[in-house]
Short mmCIF file of C-alpha atoms in Angstrom, two decimals:
data_model
loop_
_atom_site.label_atom_id
_atom_site.label_comp_id
_atom_site.label_asym_id
_atom_site.label_seq_id
_atom_site.Cartn_x
_atom_site.Cartn_y
_atom_site.Cartn_z
CA MET A 143 -3.86 22.88 18.36
CA ARG A 144 -0.23 21.91 17.93
CA SER A 145 1.00 22.01 14.37
CA PHE A 146 1.81 18.62 12.87
CA ARG A 147 3.33 18.17 9.46
CA LEU A 148 4.72 15.18 7.66
CA THR A 149 7.31 15.16 4.94
CA LEU A 150 5.85 14.36 1.55
CA LEU A 151 7.51 11.43 -0.22
CA MET A 152 6.31 11.99 -3.75
CA LEU A 153 6.75 9.12 -6.17
CA THR A 154 6.67 8.98 -9.92
CA CYS A 155 6.91 6.04 -12.26
CA LEU A 156 10.37 5.87 -13.76
CA ALA A 157 10.58 5.67 -17.52
CA THR A 158 12.13 2.48 -18.85
CA ALA A 159 15.36 4.38 -19.50
CA HIS A 160 15.35 5.57 -15.87
CA ALA A 161 16.09 9.15 -16.82
CA TYR A 162 16.39 11.23 -13.70
CA ILE A 163 13.36 13.49 -13.46
CA TRP A 164 12.43 14.82 -10.02
CA PRO A 165 10.62 13.55 -8.06
CA SER A 166 12.04 10.03 -8.00
CA PRO A 167 12.56 8.73 -4.45
CA MET A 168 15.20 6.20 -5.46
CA LEU A 169 17.23 8.60 -7.60
CA ASP A 170 16.66 11.55 -5.26
CA GLU A 171 18.10 9.50 -2.41
CA LEU A 172 21.01 8.12 -4.44
CA GLU A 173 21.89 11.55 -5.82
CA SER A 174 22.08 12.97 -2.30
CA THR A 175 24.09 9.96 -1.11
CA LEU A 176 26.56 10.37 -3.97
CA TYR A 177 27.07 14.12 -3.88
CA GLU A 178 25.95 15.52 -0.53
CA ILE A 179 28.61 13.61 1.34
CA LEU A 180 31.32 14.76 3.71
CA PRO A 181 33.92 11.93 3.73
CA SER A 182 34.48 11.91 7.48
CA ALA A 183 30.84 12.36 8.55
CA ALA A 184 29.97 9.53 10.93
CA SER A 185 26.59 8.86 9.33
CA THR A 186 27.95 8.16 5.83
CA ILE A 187 29.37 5.12 4.08
CA SER A 188 32.65 6.94 3.53
CA ALA A 189 33.23 7.21 7.30
CA PHE A 190 34.13 3.52 7.24
CA ILE A 191 37.03 4.13 4.85
CA GLN A 192 38.39 7.35 6.35
CA PRO A 193 41.28 6.98 6.84
CA CYS A 194 41.72 4.36 4.16
CA ASP A 195 43.43 1.84 6.43
CA THR A 196 40.28 1.67 8.58
CA PHE A 197 39.22 -1.88 9.36
CA THR A 198 36.02 -2.29 11.36
CA GLY A 199 35.48 -5.97 10.67
CA ILE A 200 36.91 -8.95 12.50
CA ALA A 201 39.95 -10.70 11.10
CA LEU A 202 39.89 -14.48 11.07
CA ASP A 203 42.22 -14.47 14.09
CA ASP A 204 39.51 -12.51 15.98
CA THR A 205 41.50 -9.28 15.92
CA THR A 206 40.14 -6.01 14.63
CA GLY A 207 41.17 -2.43 13.99
CA LEU A 208 44.52 -1.03 12.90
CA GLY A 209 47.52 -3.32 12.75
CA THR A 210 45.73 -6.34 11.31
CA GLY A 211 46.96 -5.69 7.77
CA ARG A 212 43.38 -5.70 6.57
CA SER A 213 41.18 -2.79 5.43
CA ASN A 214 37.52 -2.16 4.71
CA ILE A 215 38.31 -0.79 1.25
CA ALA A 216 39.98 -4.04 0.19
CA ASP A 217 37.06 -6.10 1.49
CA TRP A 218 34.54 -3.83 -0.26
CA VAL A 219 36.23 -4.05 -3.66
CA ARG A 220 36.57 -7.84 -3.34
CA THR A 221 32.92 -8.17 -2.30
CA ALA A 222 31.71 -6.17 -5.29
CA TYR A 223 33.67 -8.35 -7.70
CA HIS A 224 32.70 -11.67 -6.12
CA ASP A 225 29.04 -10.66 -6.08
CA MET A 226 29.20 -9.72 -9.79
CA ALA A 227 31.35 -12.69 -10.86
CA THR A 228 28.44 -15.16 -10.90
CA HIS A 229 27.06 -13.38 -14.00
CA ASN A 230 26.47 -15.40 -17.13
CA VAL A 231 26.10 -13.29 -20.27
CA ALA A 232 24.55 -16.23 -22.12
CA ASP A 233 21.44 -16.53 -19.96
CA GLY A 234 21.55 -13.26 -18.03
CA THR A 235 21.70 -14.89 -14.61
CA GLY A 236 23.85 -13.66 -11.75
CA GLY A 237 25.56 -10.32 -11.46
CA LEU A 238 25.76 -7.63 -8.83
CA ASP A 239 22.60 -8.35 -6.87
CA ALA A 240 23.79 -8.79 -3.26
CA SER A 241 23.42 -12.57 -3.42
CA ILE A 242 26.84 -12.65 -1.72
CA ARG A 243 24.98 -11.82 1.51
CA PHE A 244 23.56 -15.35 1.69
CA GLU A 245 25.46 -17.81 3.89
CA GLU A 246 25.29 -20.47 1.17
CA GLU A 247 27.39 -18.33 -1.18
CA GLN A 248 29.80 -17.25 1.53
CA ALA A 249 30.38 -20.89 2.49
CA ARG A 250 31.72 -21.80 -0.97
CA ALA A 251 35.45 -22.38 -1.47
CA GLU A 252 35.49 -19.59 -4.08
CA ASN A 253 34.35 -17.15 -1.37
CA VAL A 254 36.66 -18.18 1.44
CA GLY A 255 37.28 -15.64 4.20
CA ASN A 256 35.03 -13.31 6.16
CA GLY A 257 35.50 -10.14 4.10
CA PHE A 258 32.03 -10.60 2.60
CA SER A 259 30.21 -10.82 5.93
CA ASN A 260 32.28 -7.90 7.26
CA THR A 261 31.28 -5.86 4.22
CA ILE A 262 27.59 -6.73 4.35
CA ASN A 263 27.48 -5.98 8.07
CA VAL A 264 28.46 -2.39 7.27
CA LEU A 265 26.92 -1.64 3.89
CA ALA A 266 23.54 -3.34 4.36
CA GLY A 267 22.92 -0.91 7.20
CA PHE A 268 22.86 1.91 4.64
CA SER A 269 20.21 0.24 2.51
CA THR A 270 16.72 1.69 2.62
CA ARG A 271 13.39 1.05 0.96
CA TYR A 272 14.77 3.01 -2.01
CA THR A 273 18.44 1.98 -1.95
CA SER A 274 18.99 -1.77 -2.29
CA ILE A 275 21.79 -3.68 -0.58
CA ALA A 276 23.17 -4.30 -4.08
CA ASP A 277 23.31 -0.54 -4.66
CA THR A 278 25.15 -0.06 -1.36
CA ILE A 279 27.74 -2.63 -2.43
CA ALA A 280 28.28 -0.64 -5.62
CA LEU A 281 28.39 2.61 -3.63
CA GLY A 282 30.98 1.11 -1.30
CA LEU A 283 33.28 0.54 -4.27
CA VAL A 284 32.59 4.01 -5.73
CA PHE A 285 33.36 5.80 -2.47
CA GLY A 286 36.29 3.55 -1.62
CA VAL A 287 38.06 4.14 -4.91
CA GLU A 288 37.42 7.89 -4.96
CA PHE A 289 38.19 8.70 -1.34
CA CYS A 290 41.30 6.52 -1.31
CA GLY A 291 43.06 8.35 -4.11
CA GLY A 292 41.35 6.96 -7.19
CA PRO A 293 39.08 8.27 -9.95
CA ARG A 294 35.36 8.87 -9.81
CA VAL A 295 33.52 5.73 -10.91
CA PRO A 296 30.27 6.56 -12.75
CA PHE A 297 27.29 5.26 -10.79
CA ARG A 298 23.88 4.10 -12.00
CA GLY A 299 21.13 3.15 -9.58
CA GLY A 300 18.40 0.57 -9.50
CA ARG A 301 20.06 -2.75 -8.64
CA ILE A 302 17.66 -5.32 -7.24
CA ASP A 303 18.53 -7.62 -4.34
CA ALA A 304 18.53 -11.32 -5.13
CA THR A 305 16.11 -13.49 -3.19
CA GLU A 306 18.34 -16.56 -3.27
CA PRO A 307 21.99 -17.49 -3.90
CA ASN A 308 23.35 -17.49 -7.44
CA LEU A 309 25.22 -20.37 -9.05
CA PRO A 310 28.97 -20.62 -8.35
CA GLY A 311 31.35 -18.95 -10.78
CA VAL A 312 34.08 -16.91 -9.07
CA PRO A 313 37.59 -17.67 -10.43
CA GLU A 314 40.08 -19.14 -7.94
CA PRO A 315 43.88 -18.68 -7.78
CA ASP A 316 44.77 -22.32 -8.47
CA GLN A 317 42.85 -22.43 -11.76
CA THR A 318 44.53 -22.31 -15.16
CA LEU A 319 44.84 -19.24 -17.36
CA ASP A 320 42.39 -20.73 -19.86
CA SER A 321 39.90 -21.25 -17.03
CA HIS A 322 40.29 -17.62 -15.93
CA ILE A 323 39.85 -16.32 -19.47
CA ALA A 324 36.70 -18.42 -19.82
CA SER A 325 35.34 -17.23 -16.46
CA PHE A 326 35.81 -13.56 -17.32
CA ALA A 327 34.34 -14.14 -20.78
CA ARG A 328 31.25 -15.66 -19.12
CA GLN A 329 31.02 -12.50 -17.01
CA GLY A 330 31.25 -10.34 -20.16
CA PHE A 331 34.93 -9.28 -20.12
CA THR A 332 37.63 -9.80 -22.75
CA GLN A 333 41.11 -11.05 -21.96
CA GLU A 334 42.51 -7.49 -21.99
CA GLU A 335 39.66 -6.35 -19.71
CA MET A 336 40.37 -9.29 -17.39
CA ILE A 337 43.97 -8.10 -16.99
CA GLY A 338 42.79 -4.57 -16.31
CA LEU A 339 40.07 -5.53 -13.85
CA VAL A 340 42.40 -7.75 -11.83
CA ALA A 341 45.07 -5.03 -11.75
CA CYS A 342 42.54 -2.38 -10.73
CA GLY A 343 41.07 -4.53 -8.00
CA HIS A 344 44.48 -5.49 -6.67
CA THR A 345 45.60 -1.92 -6.15
CA PHE A 346 43.95 -2.51 -2.75
CA GLY A 347 44.48 -5.25 -0.19
CA GLY A 348 46.27 -8.58 -0.39
CA VAL A 349 45.96 -12.23 0.55
CA GLN A 350 45.50 -13.32 4.17
CA HIS A 351 47.21 -16.36 5.65
CA ALA A 352 44.24 -17.85 7.52
CA PRO A 353 41.97 -18.51 4.51
CA PHE A 354 44.90 -19.06 2.12
CA PRO A 355 47.66 -20.90 4.03
CA ASN A 356 48.85 -22.47 0.78
CA ILE A 357 49.55 -18.98 -0.62
CA VAL A 358 50.72 -16.89 2.35
CA PRO A 359 52.76 -18.17 5.33
CA GLU A 360 52.38 -16.86 8.87
CA LEU A 361 54.18 -13.48 8.78
CA ASN A 362 54.71 -13.01 12.53
CA ASP A 363 54.46 -9.23 12.18
CA SER A 364 53.02 -7.23 15.09
CA ASP A 365 51.95 -4.53 12.62
CA ASN A 366 50.22 -7.13 10.44
CA THR A 367 48.61 -9.52 12.90
CA ALA A 368 46.33 -11.11 10.30
CA SER A 369 49.37 -11.99 8.15
CA VAL A 370 48.21 -10.28 4.95
CA ALA A 371 50.67 -10.32 2.05
CA HIS A 372 49.76 -7.16 0.17
CA PHE A 373 49.52 -6.84 -3.60
CA ASP A 374 51.68 -3.70 -3.67
CA THR A 375 53.45 -1.32 -1.30
CA MET A 376 50.48 1.09 -1.06
CA ASP A 377 47.71 -1.39 -0.32
CA VAL A 378 45.10 1.11 0.91
CA HIS A 379 45.74 3.79 -1.70
CA PHE A 380 44.72 3.78 -5.35
CA ASP A 381 47.76 4.06 -7.61
CA ASN A 382 49.47 2.16 -10.41
CA ASN A 383 52.06 0.55 -8.12
CA ILE A 384 50.47 -2.81 -8.86
CA ALA A 385 51.77 -2.33 -12.42
CA THR A 386 55.03 -0.44 -11.82
CA GLU A 387 56.29 -2.92 -9.24
CA TYR A 388 55.26 -5.85 -11.42
CA MET A 389 57.06 -4.46 -14.46
CA ALA A 390 60.15 -3.52 -12.40
CA GLY A 391 60.42 -7.01 -10.97
CA THR A 392 60.16 -5.71 -7.39
CA THR A 393 56.61 -6.82 -6.67
CA GLN A 394 55.75 -8.73 -3.52
CA ASN A 395 52.33 -9.65 -4.88
CA PRO A 396 51.68 -13.14 -3.44
CA LEU A 397 49.77 -14.10 -6.59
CA VAL A 398 52.81 -13.24 -8.72
CA VAL A 399 55.83 -14.34 -6.65
CA GLY A 400 54.16 -16.69 -4.17
CA PHE A 401 55.97 -19.83 -2.99
CA ASN A 402 53.22 -21.98 -4.54
CA ASP A 403 53.46 -21.55 -8.30
CA THR A 404 50.06 -23.17 -8.81
CA THR A 405 48.34 -20.20 -7.17
CA ASN A 406 50.32 -17.44 -8.93
CA SER A 407 47.22 -16.49 -10.92
CA ASP A 408 48.10 -12.77 -11.24
CA ARG A 409 51.38 -13.65 -12.91
CA ARG A 410 49.60 -15.80 -15.48
CA ILE A 411 46.87 -13.20 -16.06
CA PHE A 412 49.16 -10.14 -16.22
CA GLY A 413 51.56 -11.84 -18.63
CA SER A 414 48.91 -13.38 -20.85
CA ASP A 415 49.23 -10.64 -23.50
CA GLY A 416 53.00 -10.37 -23.28
CA ASN A 417 52.68 -7.68 -20.55
CA VAL A 418 51.32 -5.15 -23.05
CA THR A 419 48.48 -4.04 -20.77
CA MET A 420 50.54 -3.95 -17.58
CA ARG A 421 53.33 -2.02 -19.30
CA SER A 422 50.83 0.61 -20.46
CA PHE A 423 49.52 0.90 -16.91
CA ALA A 424 53.02 1.22 -15.49
CA ASP A 425 53.90 3.93 -18.00
CA SER A 426 50.81 6.06 -17.38
CA PRO A 427 49.08 6.57 -14.01
CA LYS A 428 46.49 8.63 -15.89
CA LEU A 429 45.69 5.76 -18.25
CA PHE A 430 45.51 3.33 -15.32
CA ALA A 431 43.05 5.57 -13.44
CA SER A 432 40.90 6.13 -16.52
CA ARG A 433 40.80 2.45 -17.41
CA CYS A 434 39.99 1.44 -13.84
CA SER A 435 37.11 3.92 -13.73
CA GLU A 436 35.71 2.37 -16.90
CA LEU A 437 36.19 -1.23 -15.78
CA PHE A 438 34.87 -0.71 -12.27
CA ALA A 439 31.79 0.95 -13.77
CA ARG A 440 31.34 -2.01 -16.12
CA MET A 441 31.74 -4.36 -13.19
CA ILE A 442 29.15 -2.76 -10.90
CA ASP A 443 26.77 -2.30 -13.85
CA THR A 444 26.83 -6.03 -14.58
CA VAL A 445 23.40 -7.04 -13.27
CA PRO A 446 20.92 -9.86 -13.87
CA LYS A 447 18.79 -9.86 -17.00
CA GLY A 448 15.70 -7.71 -16.60
CA VAL A 449 17.23 -5.23 -14.14
CA GLN A 450 17.06 -1.74 -15.66
CA LEU A 451 19.64 0.65 -14.23
CA SER A 452 19.27 4.40 -14.34
CA GLU A 453 21.37 6.72 -16.40
CA VAL A 454 24.63 7.78 -14.75
CA ILE A 455 23.54 9.91 -11.80
CA THR A 456 24.87 13.46 -11.83
CA PRO A 457 23.86 16.33 -9.52
CA LEU A 458 20.60 18.06 -10.38
CA PRO A 459 21.32 21.78 -10.88
CA VAL A 460 18.02 22.53 -9.12
CA LYS A 461 16.48 20.09 -6.65
CA PRO A 462 13.44 20.71 -4.42
CA GLY A 463 13.42 19.01 -1.05
CA ARG A 464 11.31 18.43 2.04
CA ILE A 465 8.15 19.47 0.25
CA GLU A 466 5.32 19.38 2.78
CA PHE A 467 1.56 19.70 2.42
CA THR A 468 -0.91 20.07 5.28
CA LEU A 469 -4.63 20.67 5.00
CA ASP A 470 -5.96 22.89 7.78
CA GLY A 471 -9.68 23.42 7.20
CA ASP A 472 -10.01 25.03 3.77
CA VAL A 473 -6.36 26.09 3.65
CA LEU A 474 -3.61 24.01 2.02
CA GLN A 475 -0.23 24.76 3.61
CA PHE A 476 2.79 24.27 1.35
CA THR A 477 6.46 24.61 2.27
CA GLY A 478 9.88 23.07 1.63
CA ASP A 479 13.27 24.09 0.31
CA VAL A 480 15.33 23.99 -2.87
CA ARG A 481 18.98 23.09 -3.43
CA PHE A 482 21.02 24.77 -6.14
CA TRP A 483 24.22 23.01 -7.23
CA ASN A 484 27.42 24.96 -7.95
CA LEU A 485 25.55 28.25 -8.05
CA PRO A 486 27.78 31.28 -8.75
CA SER A 487 28.01 33.60 -5.76
CA ASN A 488 25.70 36.65 -5.88
CA PRO A 489 24.84 38.49 -2.64
CA ASN A 490 22.06 40.38 -4.45
CA ARG A 491 20.41 37.35 -5.98
CA VAL A 492 16.64 37.40 -6.43
CA ALA A 493 15.14 33.91 -6.23
CA LEU A 494 11.48 33.18 -6.87
CA LEU A 495 9.28 30.11 -6.65
CA LEU A 496 6.56 29.94 -9.30
CA TRP A 497 3.76 27.40 -9.32
CA SER A 498 0.70 26.50 -11.35
CA ASP A 499 -2.59 25.46 -9.79
CA HIS A 500 -5.52 23.25 -10.76
CA LEU A 501 -7.47 26.27 -12.00
CA GLY A 502 -4.82 27.28 -14.55
CA ALA A 503 -3.38 30.24 -12.64
CA THR A 504 0.33 30.89 -11.94
CA HIS A 505 1.66 32.23 -8.62
CA ASN A 506 5.06 33.26 -7.23
CA SER A 507 6.72 33.53 -3.85
CA THR A 508 10.13 34.84 -2.76
CA LEU A 509 12.52 32.20 -1.44
CA LEU A 510 13.48 33.22 2.08
CA PRO A 511 17.05 34.58 2.11
CA SER A 512 17.26 34.03 5.85
CA LEU A 513 17.26 30.26 5.33
CA ILE A 514 20.26 30.19 2.99
CA SER A 515 22.83 27.50 3.76
CA THR A 516 25.93 26.69 1.75
CA THR A 517 27.90 23.45 2.09
CA ASN A 518 31.12 22.58 0.28
CA TYR A 519 31.18 18.92 -0.72
CA PRO A 520 34.03 17.11 -2.53
CA GLN A 521 32.04 17.16 -5.77
CA GLY A 522 30.55 20.66 -5.58
CA VAL A 523 28.77 23.33 -3.57
CA ALA A 524 25.16 23.01 -2.44
CA THR A 525 23.22 26.20 -1.71
CA ARG A 526 19.82 25.79 -0.08
CA ARG A 527 17.07 28.31 0.16
CA GLY A 528 13.89 27.81 2.12
CA LEU A 529 10.45 28.31 0.65
CA GLN A 530 8.06 30.65 2.40
CA ARG A 531 5.12 28.90 4.01
CA ASN A 532 2.46 29.39 1.40
CA SER A 533 -1.21 29.23 2.30
CA LEU A 534 -3.06 28.08 -0.78
CA ASP A 535 -6.72 27.93 -1.59
CA ALA A 536 -7.43 24.22 -1.23
CA LYS A 537 -9.52 24.05 -4.38
CA ALA A 538 -6.79 25.69 -6.47
CA GLY A 539 -3.97 23.70 -4.87
CA ILE A 540 -0.77 23.13 -6.86
CA VAL A 541 0.17 21.09 -9.94
CA ASN A 542 3.80 21.92 -10.63
CA MET A 543 6.51 24.41 -9.77
CA ARG A 544 9.61 26.04 -11.21
CA PHE A 545 12.21 28.51 -10.00
CA MET A 546 13.45 31.88 -11.22
CA LEU A 547 16.99 33.06 -10.45
CA ASP A 548 17.80 36.67 -11.32
CA GLY A 549 15.12 36.60 -14.01
CA GLU A 550 16.25 33.26 -15.53
CA LEU A 551 13.84 30.33 -15.44
CA GLN A 552 15.17 27.14 -13.81
CA THR A 553 13.47 23.87 -14.80
CA GLN A 554 14.55 20.27 -15.21
CA GLN A 555 16.59 20.29 -18.39
CA ASP A 556 15.65 16.84 -19.58
CA THR A 557 14.40 18.32 -22.83
CA GLU A 558 15.27 21.48 -24.68
CA ALA A 559 12.10 23.12 -23.40
CA GLY A 560 12.71 21.93 -19.85
CA VAL A 561 10.43 20.04 -17.50
CA ASP A 562 8.60 21.60 -14.56
CA PHE A 563 8.84 20.05 -11.10
CA ALA A 564 5.63 18.06 -10.74
CA VAL A 565 4.02 17.85 -7.32
CA GLN A 566 0.93 16.03 -6.16
CA ASP A 567 -1.62 17.34 -3.68
CA ALA A 568 -4.15 14.56 -4.30
CA VAL A 569 -3.66 13.04 -0.84
CA VAL A 570 -2.26 15.16 1.99
CA PHE A 571 -2.09 15.08 5.77
CA SER A 572 -4.98 16.74 7.64
CA THR A 573 -4.44 18.68 10.87
CA SER A 574 -7.64 17.10 12.20
CA SER A 575 -5.55 13.99 13.00
CA CYS A 576 -5.18 13.34 16.73
CA PHE A 577 -3.93 11.01 19.47
CA PHE A 578 -6.06 8.97 21.91
CA GLU A 579 -4.12 9.08 25.16
CA ASN A 580 -6.25 6.41 26.87
CA ASN A 581 -5.29 3.61 24.50
CA GLU A 582 -2.22 5.04 22.74
CA THR A 583 -3.66 4.94 19.26
CA ALA A 584 -4.02 7.73 16.75
CA ARG A 585 -6.73 8.77 14.35
CA TYR A 586 -4.88 9.62 11.17
CA ASN A 587 -6.88 11.73 8.77
CA MET A 588 -5.81 12.05 5.17
CA ALA A 589 -7.39 14.64 2.88
CA VAL A 590 -8.22 13.19 -0.54
CA ARG A 591 -8.81 15.64 -3.39
CA ASN A 592 -12.33 15.18 -4.74
CA THR A 593 -11.23 15.38 -8.38
CA ALA A 594 -8.45 12.80 -8.04
CA LYS A 595 -9.11 9.21 -9.06
CA VAL A 596 -7.95 7.70 -5.75
CA LYS A 597 -8.68 3.99 -5.48
CA SER A 598 -7.20 3.35 -2.03
CA VAL A 599 -5.23 4.87 0.85
CA TYR A 600 -3.37 2.45 3.11
CA ILE A 601 -0.54 1.93 5.60
CA GLU A 602 2.83 0.64 4.39
CA THR A 603 5.03 -1.10 6.97
CA GLU A 604 8.77 -1.37 6.38
CA MET A 605 10.65 -4.42 7.72
CA ARG A 606 14.04 -6.07 7.19
CA ASP A 607 14.06 -9.79 6.55
CA SER A 608 16.65 -12.27 7.82
CA SER A 609 18.97 -11.38 4.91
CA SER A 610 18.79 -7.62 5.72
CA HIS A 611 16.64 -6.80 2.68
CA ILE A 612 13.94 -4.20 3.36
CA GLY A 613 10.44 -5.11 2.25
CA ILE A 614 7.16 -3.20 2.30
CA THR A 615 3.85 -4.70 3.41
CA GLU A 616 0.53 -2.97 2.63
CA THR A 617 -2.02 -3.21 5.44
CA ASP A 618 -4.86 -1.28 7.09
CA PHE A 619 -6.88 0.73 4.59
CA PHE A 620 -8.28 4.21 5.21
CA SER A 621 -11.95 4.85 4.51
CA PRO A 622 -13.98 8.06 3.98
CA ASP A 623 -15.10 9.64 7.26
CA PRO A 624 -18.87 10.42 7.05
CA ASN A 625 -18.61 12.67 10.11
CA ALA A 626 -15.82 14.91 8.79
CA PRO A 627 -16.63 18.54 7.93
CA VAL A 628 -17.54 19.10 4.29
CA ASN A 629 -14.78 20.65 2.19
CA ALA A 630 -15.22 21.81 -1.40
CA ALA A 631 -11.84 20.42 -2.44
CA TYR A 632 -11.11 17.43 -0.20
CA THR A 633 -12.80 14.52 1.54
CA ILE A 634 -11.33 13.20 4.79
CA TRP A 635 -10.36 9.53 4.86
CA THR A 636 -9.55 8.16 8.30
CA LEU A 637 -7.89 5.22 10.06
CA ASN A 638 -7.09 4.42 13.68
CA VAL A 639 -3.42 3.42 13.94
CA ALA A 640 -1.64 1.79 16.88
CA ALA A 641 1.98 2.52 17.78
CA SER A 642 4.46 0.39 15.84
CA GLY A 643 8.13 -0.44 16.22
CA PHE A 644 8.55 -0.29 12.44
CA ASN A 645 8.76 2.60 10.02
CA GLN A 646 5.30 3.19 8.59
CA TYR A 647 4.08 5.25 5.65
CA VAL A 648 0.85 6.24 3.96
CA GLY A 649 0.52 4.87 0.46
CA VAL A 650 -2.09 5.61 -2.17
CA GLU A 651 -3.22 4.22 -5.50
CA ILE A 652 -4.23 6.86 -8.05
CA ASP A 653 -5.17 6.00 -11.63
CA GLY A 654 -3.66 2.55 -11.19
CA VAL A 655 -0.30 3.91 -9.96
CA LYS A 656 0.90 3.44 -6.38
CA TYR A 657 2.65 6.25 -4.51
CA THR A 658 4.05 6.73 -1.04
CA VAL A 659 2.94 10.16 0.11
CA LEU A 660 4.32 10.52 3.63
CA GLN A 661 5.99 8.81 6.55
CA LEU A 662 4.11 8.46 9.82
CA LEU A 663 5.97 10.07 12.67
CA SER A 664 5.45 9.42 16.38
CA LEU A 665 1.83 9.18 17.43
CA PHE A 666 2.68 11.30 20.46
CA ALA A 667 3.43 14.29 18.22
CA LEU A 668 -0.27 14.57 17.42
CA PRO A 669 -2.65 16.73 19.45
CA SER A 670 -4.97 14.92 21.84
CA CYS A 671 -8.33 13.79 20.52
CA THR A 672 -11.27 15.48 22.20
CA SER A 673 -13.66 12.62 21.57
#
C-alpha cells in the first residue's frame, strides 16, 4: 500500500486578547509571512515592490511597467489609508476592512484613480482562509515601508473583510483645513498626527495628471508617461525628503506648490501648526522614521468596532510545523519539524523532542540532525530540524510536546512557567482510505478517538466570492463505518468524496469547538480500493 499522509491543520480558539500561542492557524501563517520572507522571492508580497520602482498595474493611459512614474508602493500606501479613512470613532464604523475592494467605493470622487484596483488585484491574491484581504492590505504597507528604506511597522493580525461598502469619508485636496482636521479627528487622529500621517504617506508617490488634471498638467516626459508629479525627489524610497524639501522651499510637491491654490492641501496641513512638526521631521530622519512607524501602525490598526486584533506578532523562538498524524492499523504515526529562531550556532547541539501521552507517560525522541536547514531572512535566522517518524501506541497517542536544547527546556513563554505545545490526535487520517478508479471518487476514512467528544466530522470547501473574499462552506458529513476493523483507540468514520476543483478540508466539532484537521490532497494520491 502506498503511504498517504495529510498535513495536520490544528486549530485552537484564540483568547479574546489574541495572544499568540501555537497552534493558531491565522497567527502561524501571519508570523511566517512576516518573518520567513526573502524580499525578491517570486511567491511573496515583497516581490511586487522589489525594486521599489516596480509598477505592475495599469496606468490610466493604459501603460504599465517602468517609466510610467507610478509605483506599486505608492498605490499600496494610498490604498491602506483610503480603506482606513472611512472610520468613525464615534460609532465604530469603517476602518481598515478591505471595503475599498468594492466597485461602489472605488467609483467615488474621493477614490479617483485606479491605484485601488491595481492594489487589490495583487494583494487579494495573497489572502487565504486564515489571512483576510484586509490583512494583506496592511501587510502590503508593512513590507513596502520596510523594504523601501523605512522602519519596521508593528503588525497585528485579525482584520475582517467587510461584506459591503463603507460610508464615504476620505479627505480630498480641495477641502478646507478645518474640514481636513475634522476628517482626521473622525478617524481618531489629532491635528499633529494628521500632519505626521500625511507626511509619512507622501514620502512615496505623487499625483497623476489623468485623475487630477486640475492639480497636475500633462508633463510630456518619456520617463514619466503617466505624468505623475512626485511629492519629493525620492518618490519610491522612504526618507524625510518630504520634510527637508518643504522646509528648504525647494519642494515640487504638487499639493504644496501646485498651480491651483485650492488643491494645495499639503501646504495647509503642513503649516497648520506653524511648521513645528515638519521642522522636527526635517531636522531628524530618526524622529521621522520612528514617528512614521507609530502612525502607520495606528493607521492599519484602525478597524471597525468589534474586530479584535492580535498582539503585535513577533517571531516564536520555537515553532513546530508540518505536524502529521496517520493511523495505520493500531499504530499512530507522528512526524513533523520544528523551527528555532535566531538560535546560536553549536555544531554539537543535542536537540530532543519530548511528549506526553493520554496515559500520563512522557517520551523523547532525537531531532534528526540530517534534516537541519538554516535560512537567513532580513529579520533573523531560521533553523529547522526534522522530527523522527515516531510510531506511537494508538491508545496512548499524544497530548502535548516540548523541546530540549542542550539540556534546556524550550516551551512557549507566554507565562513564567511556560506553555507546552498542545497537539490533538482526536481525529486523524487513516491509511485505509482509498481511490475508486472506475468512478473517480475516494473513500476517505478518518480515525476518531473513542474517548474524544466528537460531534461531527465533515468536509469544508473553500471558495472565493465575486469580491475575492475566501469563504468556507461545510458540507458532506462523515459517519461511523460499521464494517471497519475494531480498534481499541479509534473508530473509523467514512465518506465517499468526488474530485473537486476547490480546496477542501476535513473539519470536526469537538466539545462544541470547530477545528480544521487536515487538507484533502489529490484523490489520485490514494491507493486503489479493492472493493
